[in-house]
Amino acid sequence: MRPTLPSICESTIALMQPPYDVYIPIKAGWKAAEGGPKGEILVWWLRSGEKQRAEFEWLQHRPHGVPLVVILPLPAEVLATRPLLSGIMDLRPSGVLPVGELSTPSRILELIHDGPQNLPATLMSYIEWRQLSLNAEVWREIRVLFEIAPEVKSIGAASRRLYASRRTLGRHFATVGIPVPSHWLQFARLFHAAIALQSGRYTVAQVASRYRYPDAFTLSNQMKRLMDCRPSELRYLSGWEWLIEAWLQQEVRNGGFDLEKQRRAFLDDDDFEETHD
């Protein structure tokens, strides 16, 4: 049995890593290991509005792929945190917990393991925060791909649902320098499967059948190829943000993600804030 740990760490920022039973004190400026994050969780205790402003600003621009859980102060300390308290949701936390029994490592792990309630909306929110520059048309098309992924496994069928040809979809995605539509669809299918596996409620074979893979072996190979992770590893790694980053890194390595074109599109797109509504 894992030991019971205090709900407050010696540092105001900590990292949790598998098996998620200890807090690892870190400071603002922490960087993920080479190759990107893989299951880490950031925990931040809010105690002082003025002394923690630098931490707040770092957390706003923290490494991609790492979920954040914010621990609120004791009632007697709330007044001292007011300068930062109102901006907590700007940090995109995966959870906000009161200090005490509800903020133990086991509770934080349970919270992260629950996964997002609305996968398509959560994915699109993350992509927005990730600052991928997408015009309104591509934004809509990617959202639909995420929504239909559990039931559609070919880009031909997806194109019909989008009332567009495969060539047209490909041209839209190529214009903004992102992976081709079929890669987005396959990633979306794997993402749904990964969340199901992390829940611990299904076997790999059951998840493969549920998301229309021929067998568990095919699902495992696809996951390794697109996300560099096997289902057996996934069961011990929490969070979903790192899965997106792992896929994007694979696309960059394989030449399917034009970072320079994305950078230019983002800098040129003055109306980006209105394009995805």
C-alpha positions as MATLAB code, in Angstrom:
seq = 'MRPTLPSICESTIALMQPPYDVYIPIKAGWKAAEGGPKGEILVWWLRSGEKQRAEFEWLQHRPHGVPLVVILPLPAEVLATRPLLSGIMDLRPSGVLPVGELSTPSRILELIHDGPQNLPATLMSYIEWRQLSLNAEVWREIRVLFEIAPEVKSIGAASRRLYASRRTLGRHFATVGIPVPSHWLQFARLFHAAIALQSGRYTVAQVASRYRYPDAFTLSNQMKRLMDCRPSELRYLSGWEWLIEAWLQQEVRNGGFDLEKQRRAFLDDDDFEETHD';
ca = [
       0.000    0.000    0.000;
       1.281    3.460   -0.862;
       2.109    5.714    2.081;
      -0.201    8.542    3.040;
       1.514   11.793    2.111;
       0.828   15.352    3.264;
      -1.311   17.471    0.969;
       1.203   20.336    1.068;
       4.672   19.957   -0.386;
       7.806   21.708    0.856;
       7.747   23.648   -2.435;
       4.829   25.585   -3.921;
       5.338   23.778   -7.250;
       5.756   20.032   -7.508;
       5.862   17.322  -10.118;
       4.144   13.950   -9.937;
       5.514   11.052  -11.977;
       4.671    7.333  -12.104;
       3.802    5.735   -9.721;
       2.435    9.113   -8.574;
       2.911    8.567   -4.840;
       5.354   11.376   -4.057;
       5.654   15.076   -4.753;
       8.906   16.099   -6.432;
       9.662   19.765   -5.560;
      10.542   21.882   -8.602;
      10.885   25.559   -9.413;
       9.441   27.769  -12.134;
      11.462   27.154  -15.268;
      11.302   23.362  -15.099;
      11.673   21.720  -18.528;
      10.426   18.333  -19.655;
      12.976   15.631  -20.442;
      14.328   15.344  -23.968;
      11.673   13.730  -26.114;
       8.852   15.553  -24.356;
       6.694   14.888  -21.301;
       5.201   11.462  -20.736;
       2.690   11.296  -17.912;
       3.980   14.073  -15.626;
       1.527   16.171  -13.601;
       2.230   19.663  -12.253;
       0.790   20.618   -8.861;
       0.740   24.231   -7.676;
      -0.149   25.406   -4.169;
      -1.502   28.951   -4.136;
      -0.439   30.701   -0.938;
       0.593   34.272   -1.726;
      -0.619   36.568   -4.476;
       2.494   38.722   -4.592;
       5.285   36.221   -3.931;
       3.969   33.722   -6.484;
       3.360   36.060   -9.416;
       6.459   34.781  -11.244;
       5.232   31.210  -10.769;
       1.825   32.175  -12.126;
       3.370   33.719  -15.233;
       5.557   30.653  -15.808;
       2.562   28.342  -15.449;
       0.750   30.336  -18.115;
       3.534   29.360  -20.524;
       4.475   26.010  -18.988;
       5.790   23.181  -21.180;
       3.142   21.790  -23.499;
       1.781   18.370  -22.671;
       1.723   18.654  -18.860;
      -1.593   18.915  -16.967;
      -1.826   21.282  -14.022;
      -3.716   20.860  -10.747;
      -4.119   23.956   -8.564;
      -4.468   23.610   -4.793;
      -6.396   26.464   -3.204;
      -5.228   28.053    0.075;
      -6.763   27.632    3.499;
      -9.741   29.970    4.112;
      -7.616   32.173    6.389;
      -5.083   32.669    3.537;
      -7.522   33.459    0.722;
      -7.229   37.237    1.146;
      -3.466   37.098    0.578;
      -3.962   35.285   -2.739;
      -6.579   37.606   -4.253;
      -4.189   39.191   -6.807;
      -3.843   35.779   -8.515;
      -6.991   33.951   -7.478;
      -9.230   35.583  -10.077;
      -6.914   34.459  -12.894;
      -6.665   30.791  -11.944;
      -8.766   29.582  -14.876;
      -6.413   31.375  -17.293;
      -3.893   28.650  -16.414;
      -6.146   25.977  -17.962;
      -5.957   23.706  -14.904;
      -7.179   20.132  -15.174;
      -8.514   20.548  -11.667;
      -8.775   22.991   -8.774;
      -8.863   21.389   -5.318;
      -9.118   22.673   -1.749;
      -6.086   22.067    0.405;
      -6.466   19.057    2.690;
      -7.620   15.480    2.237;
      -9.010   16.141   -1.238;
      -5.601   17.271   -2.521;
      -3.584   14.154   -1.735;
      -1.590   12.429   -4.505;
      -4.184    9.653   -4.794;
      -7.008   12.174   -5.261;
      -5.023   14.144   -7.833;
      -4.286   10.945   -9.748;
      -7.967   10.016   -9.674;
      -8.885   13.456  -10.993;
      -6.448   13.213  -13.915;
      -7.476    9.625  -14.653;
     -11.122   10.678  -15.024;
     -10.219   12.279  -18.346;
     -12.162   15.005  -20.152;
     -15.941   14.733  -20.285;
     -16.206   16.138  -23.811;
     -13.240   14.856  -25.819;
     -13.784   16.863  -29.042;
     -14.281   20.152  -27.187;
     -11.313   19.467  -24.908;
      -9.038   18.621  -27.815;
     -10.010   21.769  -29.689;
      -9.474   23.867  -26.564;
      -5.989   22.416  -26.208;
      -5.184   23.063  -29.874;
      -6.282   26.672  -29.391;
      -3.995   27.014  -26.348;
      -1.251   25.295  -28.352;
      -1.560   28.212  -30.807;
      -1.934   26.159  -33.961;
      -3.089   28.630  -36.561;
      -6.247   27.321  -38.217;
      -8.743   29.177  -40.356;
     -12.479   28.770  -39.677;
     -12.910   26.060  -42.299;
     -10.069   23.859  -41.054;
     -11.108   24.449  -37.454;
     -14.587   23.095  -38.220;
     -13.236   20.144  -40.188;
     -10.878   19.028  -37.421;
     -13.634   19.294  -34.831;
     -15.904   17.080  -36.938;
     -13.090   14.524  -37.355;
     -12.706   14.372  -33.569;
     -16.461   13.975  -33.124;
     -16.932   11.156  -35.635;
     -13.665    9.300  -34.888;
     -15.270    6.612  -32.661;
     -17.530    5.471  -35.500;
     -15.639    6.335  -38.699;
     -12.305    4.772  -39.568;
     -11.632    5.913  -43.155;
     -11.021    9.421  -44.431;
     -13.264    8.617  -47.399;
     -16.233    8.091  -45.075;
     -15.207   11.150  -43.056;
     -15.088   13.262  -46.225;
     -18.654   12.304  -47.035;
     -19.725   13.373  -43.555;
     -18.010   16.708  -44.190;
     -19.572   17.059  -47.666;
     -16.139   17.528  -49.218;
     -13.781   15.447  -51.341;
     -10.593   13.981  -49.907;
      -8.613   16.228  -52.235;
     -10.428   19.341  -50.997;
      -9.834   18.429  -47.371;
      -6.175   17.755  -48.088;
      -5.785   21.133  -49.753;
      -7.376   22.919  -46.774;
      -4.987   21.261  -44.320;
      -1.916   21.731  -46.520;
      -2.619   25.465  -46.742;
      -1.959   25.902  -43.009;
       0.915   23.415  -42.827;
      -0.689   20.780  -40.589;
      -0.820   16.966  -40.970;
      -3.097   15.530  -43.652;
      -6.752   14.814  -42.703;
      -6.273   11.034  -42.572;
      -3.563   11.478  -39.935;
      -5.877   13.646  -37.819;
      -8.619   11.035  -38.065;
      -6.313    8.185  -37.093;
      -4.929   10.204  -34.194;
      -8.459   11.052  -33.033;
      -9.390    7.345  -33.058;
      -6.283    6.490  -31.048;
      -6.934    9.339  -28.633;
     -10.414    8.004  -27.840;
      -8.914    4.521  -27.416;
      -6.144    5.846  -25.145;
      -8.621    7.555  -22.806;
     -10.597    4.306  -22.565;
      -7.423    2.353  -21.759;
      -6.339    4.836  -19.092;
      -9.671    4.408  -17.313;
      -8.644    0.836  -16.468;
     -12.160   -0.442  -17.165;
     -11.407   -2.255  -20.435;
      -8.903   -4.717  -21.832;
      -6.868   -3.808  -24.904;
      -8.953   -6.266  -26.957;
     -12.187   -4.642  -25.783;
     -10.930   -1.171  -26.659;
      -9.727   -2.379  -30.070;
     -13.167   -3.806  -30.818;
     -14.954   -0.725  -29.514;
     -13.020    1.598  -31.832;
     -13.101   -0.717  -34.854;
      -9.558   -2.007  -34.949;
      -9.138   -5.567  -36.298;
      -7.472   -6.731  -33.068;
      -5.400   -5.654  -30.056;
      -2.154   -6.185  -31.955;
      -3.177   -3.682  -34.654;
      -4.224   -1.116  -32.048;
      -0.917   -1.521  -30.222;
       1.128   -1.093  -33.399;
      -0.852    1.973  -34.483;
      -0.400    3.553  -31.069;
       3.341    2.928  -31.145;
       3.667    4.316  -34.671;
       1.616    7.470  -34.116;
       2.210    8.190  -30.409;
       5.400    6.259  -29.629;
       3.630    4.448  -26.796;
       2.215    0.947  -26.278;
      -1.087    0.244  -24.471;
       0.859   -1.557  -21.736;
       2.771    1.701  -21.036;
      -0.318    3.853  -21.308;
      -2.023    2.158  -18.382;
       0.677    3.503  -16.043;
       0.845    7.025  -17.495;
      -1.708    9.668  -16.558;
      -2.989   12.652  -18.493;
      -3.827   13.115  -22.144;
      -2.000   16.316  -23.121;
       1.285   14.472  -23.630;
      -0.419   12.158  -26.138;
      -1.128   15.136  -28.389;
       2.450   16.338  -28.054;
       3.828   12.849  -28.787;
       1.752   12.688  -31.963;
       2.765   16.179  -33.088;
       6.432   15.314  -32.534;
       6.046   12.181  -34.629;
       4.439   14.258  -37.395;
       7.277   16.772  -37.264;
       9.850   13.984  -37.527;
       8.000   12.443  -40.456;
       7.619   15.764  -42.269;
       3.846   15.964  -41.879;
       3.840   19.156  -39.829;
       5.240   22.338  -41.366;
       6.295   24.377  -38.341;
       7.549   27.291  -40.412;
       4.292   27.565  -42.364;
       2.365   27.357  -39.080;
       4.519   30.128  -37.611;
       3.935   32.374  -40.630;
       0.207   31.663  -40.635;
      -0.070   32.522  -36.950;
       1.859   35.775  -37.330;
      -0.165   36.786  -40.406;
      -3.560   35.865  -38.975;
      -4.746   39.054  -37.256;
      -8.283   37.693  -36.981;
      -7.333   34.392  -35.321;
      -9.409   35.143  -32.215;
     -12.586   35.207  -34.321;
     -11.855   32.321  -36.687;
     -12.725   29.415  -34.423;
     -15.977   30.590  -32.814;
];
